[in-house]
Amino acid sequence: QVQLVESGGGLVQAGGSLRLSCAASGIIFSSSAMRWYRQAPGKQRELVATIASTGITNYADSVKGRFIITRDNAKRTVYLQMNSLKPEDTAVYYCNAYRFFEYWGQGTQVTVSS
């Protein structure tokens, strides 16, 4: 059974930082592309950051230079370091794993106050 468990969300003031974690089980983590998505109220889910099995990363323009995605294959965990947070970063953040099939975590709420 595949499980992706996010943690690290919370309430932070604008300009602050948070680090999200996503612990994976039931998948070949090292061979999976890992992604972070987010969904704000009334908006579509959007792709925030991707890290391939090779370690290559990609970011949405809205977070480039502020967010950093990393992975620890030994711990089967992907991280999203979020710096210089803005109120518009407020959303539920979802972890996603892809290798032939796609899997989702349950999401973690991030709220940035102005």
JSON list of C-alpha atoms in Angstrom, two decimals:
[
{"chain": "A", "resi": 1, "resn": "GLN", "atom": "CA", "xyz": [0.00, 0.00, 0.00]},
{"chain": "A", "resi": 2, "resn": "VAL", "atom": "CA", "xyz": [1.39, 3.36, -1.04]},
{"chain": "A", "resi": 3, "resn": "GLN", "atom": "CA", "xyz": [1.44, 6.10, 1.55]},
{"chain": "A", "resi": 4, "resn": "LEU", "atom": "CA", "xyz": [2.64, 9.68, 1.24]},
{"chain": "A", "resi": 5, "resn": "VAL", "atom": "CA", "xyz": [2.49, 11.54, 4.54]},
{"chain": "A", "resi": 6, "resn": "GLU", "atom": "CA", "xyz": [3.07, 15.29, 4.54]},
{"chain": "A", "resi": 7, "resn": "SER", "atom": "CA", "xyz": [4.05, 17.32, 7.58]},
{"chain": "A", "resi": 8, "resn": "GLY", "atom": "CA", "xyz": [5.42, 20.73, 8.44]},
{"chain": "A", "resi": 9, "resn": "GLY", "atom": "CA", "xyz": [2.55, 22.99, 7.48]},
{"chain": "A", "resi": 10, "resn": "GLY", "atom": "CA", "xyz": [1.28, 25.73, 9.73]},
{"chain": "A", "resi": 11, "resn": "LEU", "atom": "CA", "xyz": [0.75, 29.43, 10.21]},
{"chain": "A", "resi": 12, "resn": "VAL", "atom": "CA", "xyz": [3.59, 31.83, 9.49]},
{"chain": "A", "resi": 13, "resn": "GLN", "atom": "CA", "xyz": [3.93, 35.57, 8.97]},
{"chain": "A", "resi": 14, "resn": "ALA", "atom": "CA", "xyz": [4.81, 36.99, 5.59]},
{"chain": "A", "resi": 15, "resn": "GLY", "atom": "CA", "xyz": [8.55, 36.85, 5.03]},
{"chain": "A", "resi": 16, "resn": "GLY", "atom": "CA", "xyz": [8.90, 33.75, 7.17]},
{"chain": "A", "resi": 17, "resn": "SER", "atom": "CA", "xyz": [9.92, 30.21, 6.31]},
{"chain": "A", "resi": 18, "resn": "LEU", "atom": "CA", "xyz": [8.53, 26.72, 6.58]},
{"chain": "A", "resi": 19, "resn": "ARG", "atom": "CA", "xyz": [9.85, 23.32, 5.60]},
{"chain": "A", "resi": 20, "resn": "LEU", "atom": "CA", "xyz": [7.44, 20.68, 4.41]},
{"chain": "A", "resi": 21, "resn": "SER", "atom": "CA", "xyz": [8.29, 17.00, 4.50]},
{"chain": "A", "resi": 22, "resn": "CYS", "atom": "CA", "xyz": [6.71, 14.05, 2.71]},
{"chain": "A", "resi": 23, "resn": "ALA", "atom": "CA", "xyz": [7.57, 10.55, 3.85]},
{"chain": "A", "resi": 24, "resn": "ALA", "atom": "CA", "xyz": [6.87, 7.82, 1.31]},
{"chain": "A", "resi": 25, "resn": "SER", "atom": "CA", "xyz": [6.27, 4.12, 1.70]},
{"chain": "A", "resi": 26, "resn": "GLY", "atom": "CA", "xyz": [5.12, 1.39, -0.65]},
{"chain": "A", "resi": 27, "resn": "ILE", "atom": "CA", "xyz": [6.90, 2.81, -3.71]},
{"chain": "A", "resi": 28, "resn": "ILE", "atom": "CA", "xyz": [10.37, 2.55, -5.19]},
{"chain": "A", "resi": 29, "resn": "PHE", "atom": "CA", "xyz": [11.18, 6.01, -3.94]},
{"chain": "A", "resi": 30, "resn": "SER", "atom": "CA", "xyz": [14.59, 6.42, -5.54]},
{"chain": "A", "resi": 31, "resn": "SER", "atom": "CA", "xyz": [13.13, 5.78, -8.99]},
{"chain": "A", "resi": 32, "resn": "SER", "atom": "CA", "xyz": [10.11, 8.04, -8.54]},
{"chain": "A", "resi": 33, "resn": "ALA", "atom": "CA", "xyz": [9.71, 11.65, -9.56]},
{"chain": "A", "resi": 34, "resn": "MET", "atom": "CA", "xyz": [8.48, 13.62, -6.58]},
{"chain": "A", "resi": 35, "resn": "ARG", "atom": "CA", "xyz": [6.38, 16.77, -6.82]},
{"chain": "A", "resi": 36, "resn": "TRP", "atom": "CA", "xyz": [4.75, 19.35, -4.62]},
{"chain": "A", "resi": 37, "resn": "TYR", "atom": "CA", "xyz": [1.43, 20.81, -5.66]},
{"chain": "A", "resi": 38, "resn": "ARG", "atom": "CA", "xyz": [-0.73, 23.37, -3.94]},
{"chain": "A", "resi": 39, "resn": "GLN", "atom": "CA", "xyz": [-4.36, 24.36, -4.04]},
{"chain": "A", "resi": 40, "resn": "ALA", "atom": "CA", "xyz": [-5.71, 27.62, -2.73]},
{"chain": "A", "resi": 41, "resn": "PRO", "atom": "CA", "xyz": [-9.42, 28.09, -1.97]},
{"chain": "A", "resi": 42, "resn": "GLY", "atom": "CA", "xyz": [-11.41, 28.52, -5.17]},
{"chain": "A", "resi": 43, "resn": "LYS", "atom": "CA", "xyz": [-8.39, 27.85, -7.38]},
{"chain": "A", "resi": 44, "resn": "GLN", "atom": "CA", "xyz": [-7.11, 24.93, -9.38]},
{"chain": "A", "resi": 45, "resn": "ARG", "atom": "CA", "xyz": [-4.36, 22.73, -8.04]},
{"chain": "A", "resi": 46, "resn": "GLU", "atom": "CA", "xyz": [-1.01, 23.94, -9.37]},
{"chain": "A", "resi": 47, "resn": "LEU", "atom": "CA", "xyz": [2.40, 22.34, -9.66]},
{"chain": "A", "resi": 48, "resn": "VAL", "atom": "CA", "xyz": [4.92, 24.06, -7.40]},
{"chain": "A", "resi": 49, "resn": "ALA", "atom": "CA", "xyz": [8.13, 22.06, -7.70]},
{"chain": "A", "resi": 50, "resn": "THR", "atom": "CA", "xyz": [9.45, 18.80, -9.12]},
{"chain": "A", "resi": 51, "resn": "ILE", "atom": "CA", "xyz": [12.52, 16.73, -8.39]},
{"chain": "A", "resi": 52, "resn": "ALA", "atom": "CA", "xyz": [13.31, 13.88, -10.73]},
{"chain": "A", "resi": 53, "resn": "SER", "atom": "CA", "xyz": [14.94, 10.62, -9.70]},
{"chain": "A", "resi": 54, "resn": "THR", "atom": "CA", "xyz": [18.12, 12.11, -11.16]},
{"chain": "A", "resi": 55, "resn": "GLY", "atom": "CA", "xyz": [17.88, 15.09, -8.81]},
{"chain": "A", "resi": 56, "resn": "ILE", "atom": "CA", "xyz": [16.98, 17.57, -11.53]},
{"chain": "A", "resi": 57, "resn": "THR", "atom": "CA", "xyz": [14.56, 20.19, -10.21]},
{"chain": "A", "resi": 58, "resn": "ASN", "atom": "CA", "xyz": [11.95, 22.50, -11.71]},
{"chain": "A", "resi": 59, "resn": "TYR", "atom": "CA", "xyz": [9.89, 25.24, -10.16]},
{"chain": "A", "resi": 60, "resn": "ALA", "atom": "CA", "xyz": [6.83, 27.28, -10.92]},
{"chain": "A", "resi": 61, "resn": "ASP", "atom": "CA", "xyz": [7.74, 30.86, -11.80]},
{"chain": "A", "resi": 62, "resn": "SER", "atom": "CA", "xyz": [5.80, 32.08, -8.76]},
{"chain": "A", "resi": 63, "resn": "VAL", "atom": "CA", "xyz": [8.14, 30.31, -6.33]},
{"chain": "A", "resi": 64, "resn": "LYS", "atom": "CA", "xyz": [11.43, 30.33, -8.21]},
{"chain": "A", "resi": 65, "resn": "GLY", "atom": "CA", "xyz": [14.22, 31.71, -6.03]},
{"chain": "A", "resi": 66, "resn": "ARG", "atom": "CA", "xyz": [12.16, 31.29, -2.84]},
{"chain": "A", "resi": 67, "resn": "PHE", "atom": "CA", "xyz": [11.37, 27.55, -2.63]},
{"chain": "A", "resi": 68, "resn": "ILE", "atom": "CA", "xyz": [13.81, 24.65, -2.75]},
{"chain": "A", "resi": 69, "resn": "ILE", "atom": "CA", "xyz": [12.84, 21.02, -3.31]},
{"chain": "A", "resi": 70, "resn": "THR", "atom": "CA", "xyz": [15.21, 18.29, -2.15]},
{"chain": "A", "resi": 71, "resn": "ARG", "atom": "CA", "xyz": [15.04, 14.56, -1.60]},
{"chain": "A", "resi": 72, "resn": "ASP", "atom": "CA", "xyz": [16.70, 12.06, 0.71]},
{"chain": "A", "resi": 73, "resn": "ASN", "atom": "CA", "xyz": [16.46, 8.64, -0.87]},
{"chain": "A", "resi": 74, "resn": "ALA", "atom": "CA", "xyz": [17.82, 6.91, 2.22]},
{"chain": "A", "resi": 75, "resn": "LYS", "atom": "CA", "xyz": [14.98, 8.40, 4.28]},
{"chain": "A", "resi": 76, "resn": "ARG", "atom": "CA", "xyz": [12.45, 8.08, 1.45]},
{"chain": "A", "resi": 77, "resn": "THR", "atom": "CA", "xyz": [11.50, 11.67, 2.06]},
{"chain": "A", "resi": 78, "resn": "VAL", "atom": "CA", "xyz": [11.07, 14.75, -0.10]},
{"chain": "A", "resi": 79, "resn": "TYR", "atom": "CA", "xyz": [11.26, 18.25, 1.33]},
{"chain": "A", "resi": 80, "resn": "LEU", "atom": "CA", "xyz": [10.06, 21.67, 0.29]},
{"chain": "A", "resi": 81, "resn": "GLN", "atom": "CA", "xyz": [11.93, 24.55, 1.91]},
{"chain": "A", "resi": 82, "resn": "MET", "atom": "CA", "xyz": [9.78, 27.64, 1.58]},
{"chain": "A", "resi": 83, "resn": "ASN", "atom": "CA", "xyz": [11.41, 31.01, 2.23]},
{"chain": "A", "resi": 84, "resn": "SER", "atom": "CA", "xyz": [10.21, 34.60, 1.92]},
{"chain": "A", "resi": 85, "resn": "LEU", "atom": "CA", "xyz": [6.65, 33.40, 2.16]},
{"chain": "A", "resi": 86, "resn": "LYS", "atom": "CA", "xyz": [3.86, 35.60, 0.85]},
{"chain": "A", "resi": 87, "resn": "PRO", "atom": "CA", "xyz": [0.14, 35.61, 1.66]},
{"chain": "A", "resi": 88, "resn": "GLU", "atom": "CA", "xyz": [-0.50, 34.30, -1.85]},
{"chain": "A", "resi": 89, "resn": "ASP", "atom": "CA", "xyz": [1.42, 31.14, -0.92]},
{"chain": "A", "resi": 90, "resn": "THR", "atom": "CA", "xyz": [-1.46, 30.21, 1.38]},
{"chain": "A", "resi": 91, "resn": "ALA", "atom": "CA", "xyz": [-2.83, 26.85, 0.23]},
{"chain": "A", "resi": 92, "resn": "VAL", "atom": "CA", "xyz": [-3.04, 23.17, 0.97]},
{"chain": "A", "resi": 93, "resn": "TYR", "atom": "CA", "xyz": [0.22, 21.62, -0.20]},
{"chain": "A", "resi": 94, "resn": "TYR", "atom": "CA", "xyz": [0.17, 18.11, -1.59]},
{"chain": "A", "resi": 95, "resn": "CYS", "atom": "CA", "xyz": [2.97, 15.64, -2.14]},
{"chain": "A", "resi": 96, "resn": "ASN", "atom": "CA", "xyz": [2.86, 13.62, -5.35]},
{"chain": "A", "resi": 97, "resn": "ALA", "atom": "CA", "xyz": [4.86, 10.63, -6.49]},
{"chain": "A", "resi": 98, "resn": "TYR", "atom": "CA", "xyz": [5.05, 9.39, -10.05]},
{"chain": "A", "resi": 99, "resn": "ARG", "atom": "CA", "xyz": [6.53, 6.22, -11.48]},
{"chain": "A", "resi": 100, "resn": "PHE", "atom": "CA", "xyz": [4.19, 4.62, -14.03]},
{"chain": "A", "resi": 101, "resn": "PHE", "atom": "CA", "xyz": [1.36, 5.50, -11.62]},
{"chain": "A", "resi": 102, "resn": "GLU", "atom": "CA", "xyz": [0.59, 8.64, -9.68]},
{"chain": "A", "resi": 103, "resn": "TYR", "atom": "CA", "xyz": [0.07, 8.82, -5.92]},
{"chain": "A", "resi": 104, "resn": "TRP", "atom": "CA", "xyz": [-1.04, 11.66, -3.66]},
{"chain": "A", "resi": 105, "resn": "GLY", "atom": "CA", "xyz": [-0.67, 12.57, -0.02]},
{"chain": "A", "resi": 106, "resn": "GLN", "atom": "CA", "xyz": [-3.48, 13.95, 2.09]},
{"chain": "A", "resi": 107, "resn": "GLY", "atom": "CA", "xyz": [-2.16, 17.51, 2.08]},
{"chain": "A", "resi": 108, "resn": "THR", "atom": "CA", "xyz": [-0.90, 19.94, 4.69]},
{"chain": "A", "resi": 109, "resn": "GLN", "atom": "CA", "xyz": [-2.22, 23.45, 5.23]},
{"chain": "A", "resi": 110, "resn": "VAL", "atom": "CA", "xyz": [0.11, 26.42, 4.88]},
{"chain": "A", "resi": 111, "resn": "THR", "atom": "CA", "xyz": [-1.25, 29.80, 5.92]},
{"chain": "A", "resi": 112, "resn": "VAL", "atom": "CA", "xyz": [0.77, 32.98, 5.48]},
{"chain": "A", "resi": 113, "resn": "SER", "atom": "CA", "xyz": [-0.51, 36.04, 7.30]},
{"chain": "A", "resi": 114, "resn": "SER", "atom": "CA", "xyz": [0.19, 39.57, 6.12]}
]
